[in-house]
XYZ file of C-alpha atoms in Angstrom:
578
model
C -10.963 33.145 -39.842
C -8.963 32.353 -36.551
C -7.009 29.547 -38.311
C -5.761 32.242 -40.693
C -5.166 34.894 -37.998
C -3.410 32.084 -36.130
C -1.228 31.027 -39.071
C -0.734 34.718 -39.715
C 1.134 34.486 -36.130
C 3.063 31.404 -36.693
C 4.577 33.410 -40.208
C 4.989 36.860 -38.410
C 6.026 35.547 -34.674
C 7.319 32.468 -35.060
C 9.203 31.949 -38.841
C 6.947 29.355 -39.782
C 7.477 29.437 -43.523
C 4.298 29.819 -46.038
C 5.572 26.463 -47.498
C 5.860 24.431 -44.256
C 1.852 26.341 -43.525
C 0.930 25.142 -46.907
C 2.026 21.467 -46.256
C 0.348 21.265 -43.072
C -2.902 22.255 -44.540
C -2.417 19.436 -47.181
C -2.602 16.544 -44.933
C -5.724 15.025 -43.762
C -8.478 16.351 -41.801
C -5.919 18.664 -41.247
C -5.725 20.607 -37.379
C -2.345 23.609 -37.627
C -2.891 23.629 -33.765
C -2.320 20.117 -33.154
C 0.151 19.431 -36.825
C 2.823 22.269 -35.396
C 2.698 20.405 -31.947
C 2.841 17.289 -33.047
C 5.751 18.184 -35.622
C 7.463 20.035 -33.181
C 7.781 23.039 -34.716
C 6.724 25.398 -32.437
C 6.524 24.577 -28.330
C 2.778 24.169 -26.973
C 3.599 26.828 -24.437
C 4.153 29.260 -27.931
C 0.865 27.978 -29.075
C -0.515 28.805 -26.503
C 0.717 32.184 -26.346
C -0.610 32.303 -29.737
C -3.869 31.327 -28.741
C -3.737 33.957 -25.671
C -3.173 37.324 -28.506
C -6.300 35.688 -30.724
C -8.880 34.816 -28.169
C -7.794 37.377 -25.555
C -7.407 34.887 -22.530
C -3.772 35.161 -20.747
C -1.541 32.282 -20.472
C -0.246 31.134 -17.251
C 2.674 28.927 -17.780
C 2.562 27.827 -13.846
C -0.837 27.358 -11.759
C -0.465 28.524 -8.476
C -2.305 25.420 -7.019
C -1.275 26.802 -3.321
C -3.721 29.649 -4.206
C -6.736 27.252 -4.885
C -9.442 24.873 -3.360
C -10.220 22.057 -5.552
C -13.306 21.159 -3.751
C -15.720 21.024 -7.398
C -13.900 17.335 -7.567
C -17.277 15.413 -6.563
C -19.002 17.337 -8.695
C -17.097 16.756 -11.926
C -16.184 13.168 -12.922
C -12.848 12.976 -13.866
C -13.352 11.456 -17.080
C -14.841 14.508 -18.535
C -12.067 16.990 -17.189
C -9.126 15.266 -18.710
C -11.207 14.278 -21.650
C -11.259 17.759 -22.369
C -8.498 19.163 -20.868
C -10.342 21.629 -18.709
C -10.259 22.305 -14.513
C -12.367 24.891 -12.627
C -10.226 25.983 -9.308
C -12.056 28.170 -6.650
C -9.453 30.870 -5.096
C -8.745 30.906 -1.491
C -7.995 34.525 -1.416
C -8.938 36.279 -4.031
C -7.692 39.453 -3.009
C -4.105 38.965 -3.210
C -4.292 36.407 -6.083
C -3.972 38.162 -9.271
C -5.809 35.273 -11.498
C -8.689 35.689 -9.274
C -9.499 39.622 -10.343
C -12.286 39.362 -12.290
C -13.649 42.536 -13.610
C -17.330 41.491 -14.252
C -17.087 40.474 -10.301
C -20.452 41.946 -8.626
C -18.696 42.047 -5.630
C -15.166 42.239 -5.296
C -13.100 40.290 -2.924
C -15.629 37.452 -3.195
C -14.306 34.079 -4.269
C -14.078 34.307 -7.916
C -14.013 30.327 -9.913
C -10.444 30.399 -12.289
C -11.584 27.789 -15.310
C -8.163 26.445 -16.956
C -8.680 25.337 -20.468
C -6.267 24.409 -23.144
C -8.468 24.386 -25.945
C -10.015 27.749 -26.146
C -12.196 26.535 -29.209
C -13.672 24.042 -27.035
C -16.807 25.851 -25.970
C -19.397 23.008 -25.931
C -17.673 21.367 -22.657
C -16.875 25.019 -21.033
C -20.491 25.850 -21.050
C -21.085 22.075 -19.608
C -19.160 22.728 -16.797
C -19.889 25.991 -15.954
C -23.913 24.735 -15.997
C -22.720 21.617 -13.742
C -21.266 23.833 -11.421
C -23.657 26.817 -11.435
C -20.988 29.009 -12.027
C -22.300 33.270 -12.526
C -18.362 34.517 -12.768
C -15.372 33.206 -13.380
C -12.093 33.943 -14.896
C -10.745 31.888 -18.378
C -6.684 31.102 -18.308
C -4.885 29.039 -20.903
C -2.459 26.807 -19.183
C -0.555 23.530 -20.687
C -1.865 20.012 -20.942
C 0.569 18.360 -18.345
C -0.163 21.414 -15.969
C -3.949 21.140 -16.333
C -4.014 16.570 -15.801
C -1.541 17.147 -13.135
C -3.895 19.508 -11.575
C -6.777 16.658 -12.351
C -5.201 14.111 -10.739
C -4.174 16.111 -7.755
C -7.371 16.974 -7.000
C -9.069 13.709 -7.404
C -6.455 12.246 -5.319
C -6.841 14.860 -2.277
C -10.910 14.903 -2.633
C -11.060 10.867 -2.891
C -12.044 8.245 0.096
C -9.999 7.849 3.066
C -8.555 4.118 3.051
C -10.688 3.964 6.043
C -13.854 4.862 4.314
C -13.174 2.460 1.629
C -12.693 -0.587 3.795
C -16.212 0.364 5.424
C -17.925 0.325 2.332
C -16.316 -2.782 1.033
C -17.837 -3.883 4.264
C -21.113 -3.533 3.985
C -21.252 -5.436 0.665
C -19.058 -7.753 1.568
C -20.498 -11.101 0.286
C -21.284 -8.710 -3.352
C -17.422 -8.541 -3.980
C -16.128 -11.874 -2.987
C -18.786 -13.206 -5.440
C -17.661 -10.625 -8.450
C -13.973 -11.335 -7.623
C -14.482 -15.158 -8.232
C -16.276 -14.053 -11.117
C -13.488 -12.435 -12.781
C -10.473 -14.349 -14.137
C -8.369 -11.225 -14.178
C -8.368 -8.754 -11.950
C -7.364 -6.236 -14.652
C -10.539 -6.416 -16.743
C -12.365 -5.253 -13.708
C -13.401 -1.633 -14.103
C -11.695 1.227 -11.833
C -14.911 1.202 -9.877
C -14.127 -2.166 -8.120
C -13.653 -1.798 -4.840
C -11.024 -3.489 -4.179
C -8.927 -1.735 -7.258
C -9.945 1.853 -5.948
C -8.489 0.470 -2.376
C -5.540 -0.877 -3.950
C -4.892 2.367 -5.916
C -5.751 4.309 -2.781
C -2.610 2.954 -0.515
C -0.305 3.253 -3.160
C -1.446 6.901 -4.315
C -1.163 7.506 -0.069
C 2.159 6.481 0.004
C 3.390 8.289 -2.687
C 1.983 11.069 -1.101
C 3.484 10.578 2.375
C 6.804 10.001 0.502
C 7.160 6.308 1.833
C 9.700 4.435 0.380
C 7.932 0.635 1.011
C 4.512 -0.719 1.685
C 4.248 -3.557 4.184
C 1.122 -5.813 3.720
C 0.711 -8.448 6.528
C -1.097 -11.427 7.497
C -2.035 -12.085 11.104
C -4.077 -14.725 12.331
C -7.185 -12.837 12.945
C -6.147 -9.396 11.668
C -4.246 -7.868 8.614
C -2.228 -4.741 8.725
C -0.985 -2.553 6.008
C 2.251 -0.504 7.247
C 4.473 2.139 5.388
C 7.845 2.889 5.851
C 8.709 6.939 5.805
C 11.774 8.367 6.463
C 13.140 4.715 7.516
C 10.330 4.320 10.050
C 7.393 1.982 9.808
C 3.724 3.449 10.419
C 0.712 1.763 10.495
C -1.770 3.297 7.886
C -4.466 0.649 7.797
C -6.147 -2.640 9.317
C -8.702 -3.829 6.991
C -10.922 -6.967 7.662
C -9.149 -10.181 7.294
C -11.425 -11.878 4.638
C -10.617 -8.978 2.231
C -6.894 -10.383 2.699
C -6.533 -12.602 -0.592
C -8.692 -9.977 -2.765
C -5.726 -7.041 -1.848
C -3.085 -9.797 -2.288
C -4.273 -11.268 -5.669
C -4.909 -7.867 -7.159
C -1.257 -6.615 -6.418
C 0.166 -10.242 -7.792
C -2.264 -9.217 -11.091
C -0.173 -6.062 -11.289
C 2.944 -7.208 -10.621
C 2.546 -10.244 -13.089
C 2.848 -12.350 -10.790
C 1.915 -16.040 -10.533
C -1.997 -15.422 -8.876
C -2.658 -19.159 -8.340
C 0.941 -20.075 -6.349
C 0.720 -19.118 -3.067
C 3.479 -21.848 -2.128
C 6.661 -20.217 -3.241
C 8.382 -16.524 -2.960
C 7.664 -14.620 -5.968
C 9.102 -11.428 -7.330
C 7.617 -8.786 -10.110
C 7.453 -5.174 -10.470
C 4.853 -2.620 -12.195
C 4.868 1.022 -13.148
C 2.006 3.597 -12.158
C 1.656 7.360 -12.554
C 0.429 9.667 -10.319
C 0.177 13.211 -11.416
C 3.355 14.194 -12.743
C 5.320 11.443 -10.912
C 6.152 8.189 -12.574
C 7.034 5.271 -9.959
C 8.371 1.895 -10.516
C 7.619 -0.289 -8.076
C 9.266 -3.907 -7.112
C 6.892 -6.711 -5.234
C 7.802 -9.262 -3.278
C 5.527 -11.827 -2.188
C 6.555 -14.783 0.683
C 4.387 -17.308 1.683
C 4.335 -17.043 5.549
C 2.257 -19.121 8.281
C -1.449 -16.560 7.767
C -1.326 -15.993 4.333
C 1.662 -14.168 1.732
C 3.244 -11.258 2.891
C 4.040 -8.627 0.296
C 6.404 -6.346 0.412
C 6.176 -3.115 -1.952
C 9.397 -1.109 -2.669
C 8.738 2.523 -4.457
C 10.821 4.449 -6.363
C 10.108 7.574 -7.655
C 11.573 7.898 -11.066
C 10.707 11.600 -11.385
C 12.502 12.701 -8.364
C 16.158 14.550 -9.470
C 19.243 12.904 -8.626
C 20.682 14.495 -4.901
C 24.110 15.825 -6.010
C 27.077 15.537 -3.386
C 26.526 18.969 -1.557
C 22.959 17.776 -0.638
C 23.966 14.620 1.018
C 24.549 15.928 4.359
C 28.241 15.851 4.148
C 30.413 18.288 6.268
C 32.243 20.730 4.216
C 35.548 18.987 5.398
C 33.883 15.742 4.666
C 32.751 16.649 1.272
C 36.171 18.266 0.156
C 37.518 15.052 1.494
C 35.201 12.877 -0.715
C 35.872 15.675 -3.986
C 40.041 15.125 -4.183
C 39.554 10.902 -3.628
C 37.069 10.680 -6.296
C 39.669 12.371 -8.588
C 41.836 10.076 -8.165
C 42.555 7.282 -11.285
C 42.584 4.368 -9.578
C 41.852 2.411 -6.520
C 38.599 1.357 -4.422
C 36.171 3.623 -2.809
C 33.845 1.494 -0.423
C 30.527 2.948 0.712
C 28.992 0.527 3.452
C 26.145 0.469 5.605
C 22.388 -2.001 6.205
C 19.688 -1.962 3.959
C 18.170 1.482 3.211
C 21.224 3.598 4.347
C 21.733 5.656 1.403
C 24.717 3.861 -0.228
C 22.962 3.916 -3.911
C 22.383 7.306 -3.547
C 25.478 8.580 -2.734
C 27.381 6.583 -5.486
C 24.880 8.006 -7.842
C 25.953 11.590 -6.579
C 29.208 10.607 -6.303
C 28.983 9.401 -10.478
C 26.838 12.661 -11.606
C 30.044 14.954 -9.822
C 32.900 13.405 -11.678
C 30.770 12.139 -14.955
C 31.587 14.032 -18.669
C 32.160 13.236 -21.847
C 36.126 12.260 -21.956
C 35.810 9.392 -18.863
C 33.968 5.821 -19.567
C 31.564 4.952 -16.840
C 30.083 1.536 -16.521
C 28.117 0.060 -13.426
C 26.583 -3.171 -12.968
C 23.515 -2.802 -10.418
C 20.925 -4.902 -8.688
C 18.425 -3.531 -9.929
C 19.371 0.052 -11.833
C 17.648 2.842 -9.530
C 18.177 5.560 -11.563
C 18.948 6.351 -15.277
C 22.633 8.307 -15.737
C 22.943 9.768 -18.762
C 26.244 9.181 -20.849
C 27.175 5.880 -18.042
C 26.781 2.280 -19.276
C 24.449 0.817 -16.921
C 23.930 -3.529 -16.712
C 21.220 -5.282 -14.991
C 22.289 -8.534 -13.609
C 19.893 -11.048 -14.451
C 20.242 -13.970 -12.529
C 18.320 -16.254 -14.399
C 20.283 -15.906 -17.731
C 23.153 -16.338 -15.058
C 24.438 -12.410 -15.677
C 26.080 -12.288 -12.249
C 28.258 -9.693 -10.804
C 31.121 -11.288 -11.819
C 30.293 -12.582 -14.926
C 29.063 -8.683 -15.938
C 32.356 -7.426 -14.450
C 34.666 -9.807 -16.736
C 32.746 -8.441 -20.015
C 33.100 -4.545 -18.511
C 36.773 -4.783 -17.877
C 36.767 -5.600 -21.423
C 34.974 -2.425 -22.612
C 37.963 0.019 -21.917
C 36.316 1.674 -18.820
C 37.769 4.449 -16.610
C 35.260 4.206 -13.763
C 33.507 0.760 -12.692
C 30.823 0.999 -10.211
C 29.621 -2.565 -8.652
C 26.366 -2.438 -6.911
C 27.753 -4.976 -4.517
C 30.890 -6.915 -3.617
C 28.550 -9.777 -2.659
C 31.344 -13.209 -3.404
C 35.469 -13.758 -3.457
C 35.249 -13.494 -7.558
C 33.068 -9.949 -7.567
C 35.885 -8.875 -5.049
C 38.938 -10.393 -6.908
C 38.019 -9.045 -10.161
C 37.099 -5.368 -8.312
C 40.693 -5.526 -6.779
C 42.415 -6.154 -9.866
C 40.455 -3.501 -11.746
C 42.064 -1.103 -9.133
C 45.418 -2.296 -9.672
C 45.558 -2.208 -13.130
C 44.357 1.539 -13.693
C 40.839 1.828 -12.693
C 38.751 3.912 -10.231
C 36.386 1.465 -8.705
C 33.188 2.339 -6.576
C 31.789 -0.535 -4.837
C 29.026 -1.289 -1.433
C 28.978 -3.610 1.154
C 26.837 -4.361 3.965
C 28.550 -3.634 7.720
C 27.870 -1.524 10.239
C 31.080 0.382 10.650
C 34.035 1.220 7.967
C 36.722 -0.774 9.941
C 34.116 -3.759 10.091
C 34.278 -3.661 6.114
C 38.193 -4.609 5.970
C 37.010 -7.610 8.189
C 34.010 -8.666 5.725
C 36.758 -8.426 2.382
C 39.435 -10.948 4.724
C 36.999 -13.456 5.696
C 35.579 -13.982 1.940
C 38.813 -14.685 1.107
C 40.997 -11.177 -0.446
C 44.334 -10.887 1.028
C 45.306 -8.255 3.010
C 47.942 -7.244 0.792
C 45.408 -6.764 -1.970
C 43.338 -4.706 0.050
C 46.281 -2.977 1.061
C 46.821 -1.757 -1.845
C 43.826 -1.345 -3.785
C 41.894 0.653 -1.276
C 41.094 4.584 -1.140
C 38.550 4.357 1.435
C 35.610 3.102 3.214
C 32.843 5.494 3.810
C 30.332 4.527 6.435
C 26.648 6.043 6.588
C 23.343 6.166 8.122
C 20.084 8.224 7.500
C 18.713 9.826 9.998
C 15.489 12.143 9.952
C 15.666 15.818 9.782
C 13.367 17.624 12.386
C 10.437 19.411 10.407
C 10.662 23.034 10.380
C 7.370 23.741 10.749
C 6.834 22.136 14.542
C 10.213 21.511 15.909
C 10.817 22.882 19.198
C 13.621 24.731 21.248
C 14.745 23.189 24.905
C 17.427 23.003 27.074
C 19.316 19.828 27.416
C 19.269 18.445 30.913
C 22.982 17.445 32.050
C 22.412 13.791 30.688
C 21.949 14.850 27.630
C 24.882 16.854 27.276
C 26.770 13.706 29.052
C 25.361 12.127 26.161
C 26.448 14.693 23.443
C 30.264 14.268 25.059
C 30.352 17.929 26.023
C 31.670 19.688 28.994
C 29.921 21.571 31.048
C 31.227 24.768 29.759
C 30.687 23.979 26.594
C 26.936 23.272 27.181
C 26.470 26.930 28.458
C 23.505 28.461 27.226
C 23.340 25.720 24.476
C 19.443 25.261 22.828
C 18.612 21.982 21.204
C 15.595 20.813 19.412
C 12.995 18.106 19.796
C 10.515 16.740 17.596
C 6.732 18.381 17.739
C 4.397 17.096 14.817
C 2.065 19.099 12.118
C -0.097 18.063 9.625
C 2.829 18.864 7.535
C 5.356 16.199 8.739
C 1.790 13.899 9.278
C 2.557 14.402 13.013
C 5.703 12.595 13.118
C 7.966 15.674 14.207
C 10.768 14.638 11.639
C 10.421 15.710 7.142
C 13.303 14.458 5.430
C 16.236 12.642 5.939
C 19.677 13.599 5.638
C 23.347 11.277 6.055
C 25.776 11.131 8.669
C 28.884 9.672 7.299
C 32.425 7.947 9.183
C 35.202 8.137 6.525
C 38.107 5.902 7.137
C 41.057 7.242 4.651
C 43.317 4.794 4.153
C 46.874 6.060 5.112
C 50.250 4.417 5.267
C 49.840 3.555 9.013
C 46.605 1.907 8.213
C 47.706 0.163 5.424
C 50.501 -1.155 7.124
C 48.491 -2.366 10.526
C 45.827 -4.203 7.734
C 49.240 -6.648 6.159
C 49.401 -7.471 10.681
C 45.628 -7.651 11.496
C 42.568 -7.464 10.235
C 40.981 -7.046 13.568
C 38.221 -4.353 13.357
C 38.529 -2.670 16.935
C 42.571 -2.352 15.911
C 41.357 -0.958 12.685
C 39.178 1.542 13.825
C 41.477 3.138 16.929
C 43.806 3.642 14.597
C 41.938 5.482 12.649
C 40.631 7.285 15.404
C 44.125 8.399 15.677
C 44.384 9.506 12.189
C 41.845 11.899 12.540
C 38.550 9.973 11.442
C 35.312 11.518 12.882
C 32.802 8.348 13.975
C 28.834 8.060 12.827
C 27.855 8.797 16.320
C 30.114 11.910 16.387
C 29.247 13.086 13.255
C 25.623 12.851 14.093
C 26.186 14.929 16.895
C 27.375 17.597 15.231
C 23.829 17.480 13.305
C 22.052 17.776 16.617
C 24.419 20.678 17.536
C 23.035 22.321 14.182
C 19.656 22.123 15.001
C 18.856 19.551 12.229
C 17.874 16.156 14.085
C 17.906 14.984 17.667
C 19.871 13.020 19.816
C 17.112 10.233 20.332
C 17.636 10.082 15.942
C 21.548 9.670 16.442
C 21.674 6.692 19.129
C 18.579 4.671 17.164
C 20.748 4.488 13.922
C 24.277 4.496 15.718
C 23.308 1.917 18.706
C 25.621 3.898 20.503
C-alpha cells in the first residue's frame, strides 16, 4: 500500500512517468526508494519529502547539532547507528528549539529525545533503540544519510577517550599489546579495538579537530612527545610512554605504505582518512634520527573551499593592486616567503579569480594541494624523472595562456619560466626568501641575468601568516609608550588609541589567537627598479628603492592589522623579526 501511495507521488509530484515506475518494478528484488536514488531520478532530499507527506514525520534538511547533547554515544555502539542510519539527540533547550516540541510531552519544557531516521520503514531498529535507551517521548525527523553519519561520527568523536586516557589504559596492559603486536604481521588486519589503532586514530581525529596543519611525533631518549602545529605554532598534545614508541611508529608506516621493517633510511608515503564530512589527505615523512624515526604528518583538508583573493587579508589598495597585474598577458608574478607562509594558497586564489573557459591554465606542483576545475594540473614525479623543468618543456608545448610553477627551484626551471614570459605568457611562480627584494638576489645568484629579469618581471609579492586574535576572549588595553614606539606612531597619533591582546577560551583551546590571516610586501616592478636591477642586484639597494616607490613593508603592513584590532604586535615582530 505505501509503495503505491509513494509511487502515486513520484507520478503526481515529481513527473516520474508510469513507464519509467513500471521498469523499476521489473528489476530484481526490486526497492522504488532505493532504484529512483540510485538512478538519480529524483534527489534523496525529494524522497524524503516524499516519505515526510506518507508517514507524517517532517523533514529537516539541516540538524541543528548546536541545539543538541549527544551524550547517548556510550550507550549506542556505533556500528548499529550507521548500520541503520538512525541517531537519537537529546535537546539542550527545548523551549526555544522547535524540533524539540513534542505534543505527547507530559511535561513541557522538559528535555524531549529528537530520533533522526532515514528509513521510516525501519521500525525493528527504532524500537531497539528507543528500549536501549529507555526512551518514554521523543520526537521522529527524517533527515539525509550524510547528515545523519556525519552526526554519528561527530558524536563518537566528541564522547570518545582523551589521548590521555588511552595511553593509561594501554598502560596497564602493557606487556598484553606488545605481545599481540608481534603477533600480527600487519597492523591493518588488527581490529579497530586495538589499542594502539584507536590511539593512532585518536591524534589524528584531534588534530583535525583543532585545525592543525602537521603532527610532530618525536623520539627522545627517555621520553616521546607528540606535538601539533596550529595556526603555525607548535603545541604539545601528548607524551606517551617510550616503549609504546615503535607500536605508534609502525602503525602510521602501515598506513602510509611505508617500508615497516627499514628503519635505516628516510621514507615518504601518504594515506587518506575521513572524518565526518571531511576528507583529508595526509603526507608522512619518516627520518631515522639518533632515539628512534621521527615522523612528520602534514594534513590537508580536501573538503575545505578554496580562500578566494578578498579573504586573504589583502588591503583594498593591495588587492586592487594584485586584480589589474594578474590581468596582464604576460610576464612573472613571484610570490615568496619560508615554508608554511601561504604562497600555495594565494596562487590558488589568485588562479580561481582570473580562471574561465576562453584562457588555458596549466601548473606543475609539488605535490597538487587542491583540485581546480577547468586548469591542467601535473605532479612531478621524481622518480620517473618528471622534474620541473622537464614538465615545463612539455607545457609550453600545450598552447597555454597561464603557467603556474610550484617552484623556481634550479637555473633551467627559471630559464624556461623567463622565456615563457617573454614570449607571451603570464607566469605565476614561488620562491623561498624572506623579503621581495631578497628574491631578485636568489634569481642572480642561480644564474638568470639581470636583463632577463628585467624584463620578464611583474612583481614579487612577499607574505607571512600571522594569527588572528579570537573574538571570543580577546581583550582591550592601552599601549604603553613602547609599544606605540614600536608601532612607529607619534604621540599624537597614539591618543586615545585601544589595542588588543590575546586572552584564551575553550574556543581558541586557550591559545588567545583562531585563524590566521596574510600580511603581504608587494614590490611592483617600475622603470626605476628595473633599471637599478641591469646596475645591482644588491637587495638593501633593491628594497630602498622601492621604499621610495611607494611599497608598504611586511612589518608595516602588519601593523596596520594590529591598528584594526585583528592580531597583536607580539604576532607582527615573531613573523617579521623586526
Amino acid at each position: 500500500m505505501i509503495s503505491n501511495r509513494l509511487t502515486d507521488i513520484l507520478y503526481n509530484d515529481y513527473g516520474v512517468s508510469e513507464a519509467a515506475i513500471e521498469e523499476l518494478r521489473a528489476e530484481p528484488g526490486a526497492d522504488i526508494a532505493e532504484l529512483v536514488i540510485k538512478k538519480q531520478i529524483i534527489s534523496e532530499s525529494q524522497l524524503l519529502e516524499a516519505y515526510s507527506r506518507l508517514y507524517d514525520i517532517p523533514f529537516v534538511p539541516r540538524l541543528p547539532v548546536e541545539e543538541f547533547s549527544m551524550e547517548f554515544a556510550r550507550k549506542v555502539s556505533i556500528q548499529f547507528l550507521k548500520k541503520f542510519v538512525i541517531i537519537p539527540l537529546e535537546c539542550q533547550n527545548p523551549e526555544t528549539e522547535i524540533l524539540c516540541v513534542s505534543p505527547e510531552a507530559e511535561s513541557p519544557g522538559q528535555p524531549t529525545t529528537v530520533i533522526a531516521i532515514n528509513d521510516p520503514a525501519a521500525f525493528q531498529p527504532l524500537d531497539d533503540l528507543v528500549r536501549i535507551l529507555k526512551l518514554t517521548d521523543y520526537q521522529l525527523v527524517l533527515a539525509t544519510r550524510d547528515a545523519i553519519l556525519s552526526l554519528i561520527n561527530m558524536a563518537y568523536d566528541s564522547s570518545r577517550d582523551t589521548a590521555q586516557q588511552l595511553v593509561a589504559d594501554m598502560e596497564e596492559n602493557g606487556a598484553d599489546i606488545i605481545s599481540e603486536i608481534e603477533e600480527t604481521a600487519d597492523l591493518l588486519d588488527d581490529t579497530s579495538d586495538a589499542p594502539i589503532i584507536k590511539l593512532v586514530n585518536h591524534i589524528i581525529s584531534q588534530s583535525v579537530k583543532m585545525g592543525a596543519s602537521d603532527i610532530h611525533i618525536e623520539p627522545y631518549q627517555d621520553s616521546f612527545k607528540i606535538r601539533y602545529r596550529v595556526d603555525g605554532v607548535l603545541y604539545d598534545f601528548l607524551s606517551p610512554p617510550k616503549w609504546m614508541q615503535s607500536a605508534l611508529i609502525s602503525r602510521i608506516k602501515v598506513m602510509s605504505k611505508m617500508n615497516i621493517a627499514e628503519k635505516r633510511l628516510p621514507q615518504d608515503g601518504r594515506f587518506e582518512v575521513k572524518i565526518g564530512d571531511q576528507s583529508i589527505d595526509i603526507r608522512v615523512s619518516s627520518i631515522p634520527i639518533t632515539h628512534g624515526e621521527r615522523i612528520v604528518l602534514r594534513l590537508l583538508n580536501k573538503s575545505s573551499s578554496l580562500l578566494q583573493l578578498p579573504d586573504l587579508g589583502l588591503s583594498n589598495e593591495k588587492l586592487e593592486q594584485v586584480k589589474a597585474m594578474i590581468r596582464l598577458s604576460h610576464g612573472i608574478i613571484l610570490v615568496t616567503g619560508p615554508t608554511g607562509s601561504g604562497k600555495s594558497t594565494t596562487l590558488y586564489a589568485v588562479l580561481s579569480r582570473i580562471n574561465s573557459p576562453d584562457i588555458n591554465i596549466i601548473t606543475i606542483e609539488d605535490p597538487v594541494e587542491y583540485q581546480l576545475k577547468g586548469v591542467g594540473q601535473i605532479q612531478i614525479n621524481p622518480k620517473i624523472e618528471l622534474t620541473f623543468a622537464r614538465g615545463l618543456r612539455s607545457i609550453v608545448r600545450q598552447d597555454p595562456d597561464v603557467i603556474l610553477i610550484g617552484e623556481m627551484r634550479d637555473l633551467e626551471t627559471a630559464e624556461i619560466g623567463v622565456q615563457s614570459a617573454l614570449t607571451g605568457h603570464l607566469v605565476f611562480s614561488t620562491l623561498h626568501t624572506n623579503d621581495s627584494a631578497s628574491a631578485i638576489t636568489r634569481l642572480v645568484n642561480i644564474g638568470v641575468e639581470p636583463f632577463l629579469i628585467s624584463s620578464s618581471l611583474i612583481a614579487v609579492i612577499a607574505q607571512r601568516l600571522v594569527r588572528v586574535l579570537c573574538d571570543a576572549c580577546k581583550e582591550a588595553y592601552t599601549p604603553d609608550d613602547v609599544t606605540i614606539q614600536e608601532l612607529g606612531l607619534a604621540p599624537e597619533q597614539a591618543a586615545g588609541l585601544v589595542l588588543y591582546r590575546a586572552g584564551g577560551c575553550p574556543k581558541c583551546f586557550h591559545s588567545g589567537y583562531k585563524g590566521r590571516v596574510g600580511i603581504y610586501e608587494i614590490m611592483e616592478m617600475k622603470a626605476a627598479l628595473q633599471n637599478l636591477i641591469l646596475k645591482t642586484h644588491d637587495s638593501h639597494q633593491i628594497k630602498n628603492e622601492s621604499l621610495r616607490q611607494g611599497m608598504t613593508t611586511l612589518y608595516q603592513d602588519g601593523v596596520e592589522k594590529v591598528l584594526h584590532g585583528i592580531t597583536t604586535i607580539e604576532e607582527i615582530l615573531r613573523v617579521t623579526q623586526t
